[in-house]
């Protein structure tokens, strides 16, 4: 019984140590005050944070969709570093987002997409 308790305590301590190493990122989506781009220090202080989890290698990301109307919708969160396609080729997350929006950009429905992916704490400002 004592060995089971020691094992559980060791696993709990390991889990706590591991949780401190998780990558945290700013998290929001929308336009204007919902998820401003660019963000001021005050905006960042009021933004939610999220911890990246999962089996895939993840990083923080920020991408903005620039509409013809002048509106900019920005998304900040965790994202996989590499996105596999059906044919097995891996794209980094920003290349994947750019490829997904390409038909809308080429069709003049969207002005463009800006994307940034990073792997340090709170780097998706």
XYZ file of N, CA and C in Angstrom:
375
model
N 0.818 -1.181 0.000
C 0.000 0.000 0.000
C 0.873 1.260 0.000
N 1.963 1.197 0.789
C 2.855 2.343 0.862
C 3.505 2.616 -0.495
N 3.865 1.553 -1.218
C 4.495 1.737 -2.527
C 3.511 2.329 -3.537
N 2.236 1.960 -3.441
C 1.218 2.529 -4.335
C 1.071 4.021 -4.063
N 1.067 4.385 -2.789
C 0.954 5.791 -2.411
C 2.158 6.586 -2.915
N 3.352 6.016 -2.764
C 4.556 6.683 -3.252
C 4.525 6.843 -4.766
N 4.052 5.817 -5.464
C 3.949 5.883 -6.919
C 2.972 6.975 -7.341
N 1.816 7.031 -6.685
C 0.824 8.061 -7.009
C 1.355 9.459 -6.708
N 2.069 9.608 -5.599
C 2.659 10.903 -5.259
C 3.700 11.317 -6.293
N 4.512 10.362 -6.730
C 5.523 10.655 -7.744
C 4.872 11.062 -9.061
N 3.812 10.357 -9.466
C 3.108 10.706 -10.704
C 2.469 12.088 -10.602
N 1.902 12.394 -9.444
C 1.288 13.701 -9.238
C 2.346 14.806 -9.318
N 3.490 14.594 -8.689
C 4.570 15.585 -8.724
C 5.083 15.770 -10.146
N 5.198 14.677 -10.891
C 5.633 14.751 -12.283
C 4.623 15.529 -13.115
N 3.349 15.292 -12.876
C 2.301 16.008 -13.610
C 2.356 17.503 -13.314
N 2.596 17.865 -12.067
C 2.707 19.283 -11.720
C 3.915 19.918 -12.393
N 5.031 19.219 -12.387
C 6.234 19.749 -13.029
C 6.014 19.895 -14.526
N 5.344 18.932 -15.123
C 5.079 18.971 -16.559
C 4.151 20.122 -16.907
N 3.157 20.384 -16.063
C 2.180 21.431 -16.364
C 2.822 22.815 -16.388
N 3.910 23.000 -15.647
C 4.585 24.290 -15.643
C 5.283 24.563 -16.965
N 5.580 23.529 -17.742
C 6.294 23.684 -18.999
C 5.366 23.869 -20.198
N 4.057 23.861 -19.962
C 3.128 23.999 -21.080
C 3.232 25.389 -21.690
N 3.086 25.436 -22.981
C 3.114 26.694 -23.709
C 1.793 27.421 -23.507
N 1.844 28.685 -23.165
C 0.619 29.478 -23.049
C 0.599 30.526 -24.152
N -0.603 30.785 -24.655
C -0.783 31.717 -25.767
C -1.971 32.623 -25.489
N -1.957 33.807 -26.104
C -3.141 34.657 -26.060
C -4.236 33.979 -26.862
N -5.491 34.190 -26.443
C -6.606 33.517 -27.100
C -7.769 34.491 -27.293
N -8.144 34.723 -28.556
C -9.307 35.546 -28.868
C -9.631 35.375 -30.344
N -10.812 35.808 -30.721
C -11.172 35.843 -32.136
C -12.207 36.930 -32.336
N -12.118 37.598 -33.457
C -13.069 38.650 -33.771
C -12.378 39.860 -34.355
N -13.081 40.989 -34.308
C -12.502 42.223 -34.827
C -12.627 43.317 -33.776
N -11.992 44.422 -34.034
C -12.036 45.586 -33.156
C -11.649 45.210 -31.730
N -12.489 45.519 -30.751
C -12.126 45.277 -29.358
C -12.169 43.800 -28.984
N -12.857 42.964 -29.788
C -12.926 41.537 -29.498
C -11.584 40.840 -29.631
N -10.811 41.268 -30.594
C -9.485 40.688 -30.832
C -8.706 41.664 -31.713
N -8.269 42.781 -31.135
C -7.681 43.854 -31.939
C -6.373 43.470 -32.614
N -6.170 44.069 -33.770
C -4.919 43.902 -34.511
C -4.552 45.256 -35.078
N -3.493 45.885 -34.673
C -2.538 45.396 -33.680
C -3.087 45.542 -32.260
N -2.523 44.777 -31.355
C -2.954 44.803 -29.957
C -2.008 45.677 -29.142
N -2.580 46.493 -28.282
C -1.774 47.315 -27.371
C -1.456 46.496 -26.117
N -0.597 47.017 -25.271
C -0.285 46.329 -24.014
C -1.535 46.189 -23.152
N -2.417 47.186 -23.175
C -3.675 47.112 -22.426
C -4.559 46.005 -22.985
N -4.632 45.914 -24.335
C -5.417 44.843 -24.964
C -4.904 43.480 -24.516
N -3.583 43.311 -24.546
C -2.984 42.024 -24.186
C -3.246 41.682 -22.724
N -3.217 42.684 -21.856
C -3.458 42.444 -20.430
C -4.881 41.951 -20.178
N -5.812 42.328 -21.039
C -7.213 41.932 -20.875
C -7.589 40.683 -21.667
N -6.664 40.144 -22.439
C -6.948 38.981 -23.271
C -6.898 37.693 -22.464
N -7.719 36.727 -22.861
C -7.672 35.400 -22.248
C -6.382 34.702 -22.641
N -5.971 33.762 -21.799
C -4.811 32.924 -22.089
C -5.292 31.487 -22.217
N -4.601 30.728 -23.030
C -4.907 29.312 -23.159
C -3.602 28.533 -23.103
N -3.665 27.325 -22.569
C -2.500 26.448 -22.546
C -2.606 25.473 -23.701
N -1.519 25.292 -24.408
C -1.498 24.366 -25.539
C -1.333 22.947 -25.011
N -2.209 22.071 -25.437
C -2.142 20.669 -25.042
C -2.380 19.812 -26.268
N -2.137 18.540 -26.141
C -2.391 17.612 -27.231
C -1.156 16.824 -27.581
N -1.333 15.902 -28.506
C -0.230 15.027 -28.887
C 0.609 15.618 -30.011
N 0.082 16.590 -30.738
C 0.840 17.217 -31.816
C 1.703 18.340 -31.259
N 2.824 18.598 -31.916
C 3.645 19.743 -31.539
C 2.853 21.004 -31.854
N 2.679 21.853 -30.852
C 1.868 23.049 -31.051
C 2.673 24.305 -30.795
N 2.162 25.387 -31.313
C 2.739 26.695 -31.079
C 1.613 27.701 -30.943
N 1.972 28.927 -30.640
C 0.984 30.001 -30.615
C 0.831 30.518 -32.041
N -0.362 30.928 -32.372
C -0.577 31.476 -33.701
C -1.446 32.711 -33.632
N -1.256 33.560 -34.617
C -2.123 34.719 -34.823
C -2.291 34.843 -36.325
N -3.539 34.805 -36.782
C -3.740 35.117 -38.191
C -4.902 36.066 -38.341
N -4.757 36.948 -39.323
C -5.754 37.981 -39.577
C -6.242 37.856 -41.004
N -7.557 37.927 -41.163
C -8.177 37.913 -42.484
C -8.585 39.350 -42.787
N -8.028 39.894 -43.860
C -8.289 41.277 -44.254
C -9.364 41.294 -45.336
N -10.541 41.795 -44.986
C -11.662 41.818 -45.923
C -11.637 43.086 -46.773
N -12.271 43.035 -47.938
C -12.310 44.170 -48.854
C -12.967 45.391 -48.221
N -13.877 45.179 -47.288
C -14.570 46.281 -46.610
C -13.646 47.060 -45.678
N -12.452 46.527 -45.439
C -11.523 47.142 -44.502
C -11.540 46.481 -43.135
N -12.536 45.624 -42.890
C -12.583 44.887 -41.629
C -11.435 43.892 -41.564
N -10.899 43.730 -40.373
C -9.844 42.745 -40.134
C -10.313 41.848 -38.998
N -10.447 40.558 -39.270
C -10.810 39.576 -38.249
C -9.544 38.844 -37.848
N -9.254 38.835 -36.564
C -8.024 38.247 -36.057
C -8.346 37.075 -35.143
N -7.512 36.053 -35.218
C -7.654 34.844 -34.411
C -6.323 34.588 -33.725
N -6.351 34.423 -32.407
C -5.148 34.086 -31.637
C -5.455 32.847 -30.808
N -4.558 31.872 -30.837
C -4.738 30.666 -30.028
C -3.550 29.738 -30.241
N -3.708 28.494 -29.798
C -2.730 27.446 -30.073
C -3.076 26.814 -31.417
N -2.080 26.285 -32.079
C -2.307 25.599 -33.351
C -1.181 24.597 -33.560
N -1.440 23.554 -34.341
C -0.354 22.610 -34.636
C 0.731 23.304 -35.456
N 1.971 22.932 -35.229
C 3.060 23.514 -36.007
C 3.037 23.008 -37.442
N 2.687 21.743 -37.618
C 2.629 21.130 -38.950
C 1.239 20.545 -39.153
N 0.665 20.806 -40.324
C -0.636 20.257 -40.694
C -0.405 19.321 -41.873
N -0.708 18.035 -41.690
C -0.544 17.071 -42.777
C -1.719 17.156 -43.728
N -1.411 17.078 -44.994
C -2.457 17.051 -46.001
C -2.720 15.608 -46.393
N -3.743 15.407 -47.196
C -4.140 14.061 -47.610
C -2.994 13.332 -48.301
N -2.201 14.060 -49.082
C -1.111 13.414 -49.818
C 0.128 13.179 -48.960
N 0.055 13.527 -47.677
C 1.162 13.246 -46.776
C 2.195 14.352 -46.680
N 2.024 15.427 -47.445
C 2.973 16.533 -47.327
C 2.584 17.387 -46.136
N 3.545 17.748 -45.354
C 3.277 18.563 -44.181
C 3.502 20.036 -44.473
N 2.541 20.853 -44.120
C 2.672 22.300 -44.260
C 2.746 22.913 -42.872
N 3.547 23.970 -42.725
C 3.466 24.656 -41.447
C 2.102 25.330 -41.375
N 1.650 25.651 -40.181
C 0.282 26.123 -39.981
C -0.037 27.350 -40.832
N 0.875 28.302 -40.907
C 0.601 29.518 -41.673
C 0.494 29.236 -43.169
N 1.327 28.338 -43.683
C 1.190 27.954 -45.095
C -0.158 27.290 -45.341
N -0.613 26.489 -44.384
C -1.914 25.833 -44.492
C -3.039 26.869 -44.527
N -3.004 27.849 -43.629
C -4.035 28.895 -43.593
C -4.027 29.688 -44.895
N -2.848 30.065 -45.364
C -2.741 30.816 -46.618
C -3.323 30.016 -47.774
N -3.028 28.720 -47.808
C -3.559 27.857 -48.872
C -5.085 27.742 -48.777
N -5.616 27.672 -47.558
C -7.066 27.557 -47.386
C -7.799 28.817 -47.861
N -7.199 29.973 -47.653
C -7.834 31.230 -48.055
C -7.496 31.638 -49.487
N -6.589 30.929 -50.159
C -6.173 31.298 -51.517
C -7.346 31.445 -52.488
N -8.315 30.524 -52.524
C -9.434 30.709 -53.462
C -10.226 31.995 -53.197
N -10.359 32.390 -51.939
C -11.080 33.625 -51.615
C -10.269 34.860 -51.996
N -8.947 34.771 -51.835
C -8.076 35.882 -52.213
C -8.035 36.025 -53.731
N -7.867 34.900 -54.431
C -7.822 34.927 -55.894
C -9.155 35.346 -56.490
N -10.244 35.031 -55.820
C -11.577 35.408 -56.286
C -11.982 36.801 -55.843
N -11.043 37.548 -55.271
C -11.268 38.922 -54.815
C -12.377 39.040 -53.775
N -12.553 38.017 -52.949
C -13.511 38.084 -51.850
C -12.831 38.513 -50.553
N -11.527 38.273 -50.489
C -10.719 38.633 -49.325
C -9.479 39.348 -49.838
N -9.088 40.429 -49.151
C -7.910 41.185 -49.572
C -6.629 40.396 -49.319
N -6.576 39.681 -48.212
C -5.387 38.909 -47.894
C -5.459 38.307 -46.501
N -4.477 37.474 -46.201
C -4.381 36.817 -44.902
C -2.954 36.990 -44.391
N -2.826 37.434 -43.151
C -1.524 37.538 -42.495
C -1.483 36.491 -41.395
N -0.372 35.778 -41.289
C -0.284 34.709 -40.304
C 1.088 34.718 -39.648
N 1.102 34.365 -38.364
C 2.332 34.283 -37.596
C 2.214 33.105 -36.646
N 3.222 32.248 -36.614
C 3.242 31.078 -35.746
C 4.552 31.111 -34.968
N 4.494 30.880 -33.658
C 5.687 30.993 -32.829
C 5.641 29.964 -31.701
N 6.752 29.769 -31.040
C 6.834 28.694 -30.044
C 7.347 29.154 -28.684
N 7.221 30.424 -28.377
C 7.595 30.897 -27.048
C 6.354 31.413 -26.323
N 6.426 31.511 -25.023
C 5.272 31.879 -24.200
C 4.713 33.243 -24.616
N 3.407 33.281 -24.825
C 2.680 34.521 -25.116
C 3.262 35.297 -26.298
N 3.693 34.609 -27.327
C 4.370 35.271 -28.443
C 3.416 35.700 -29.551
N 2.135 35.335 -29.470
C 1.205 35.669 -30.556
C 0.490 36.992 -30.282
N 1.309 38.044 -30.110
C 0.759 39.363 -29.807
C 0.227 39.998 -31.057
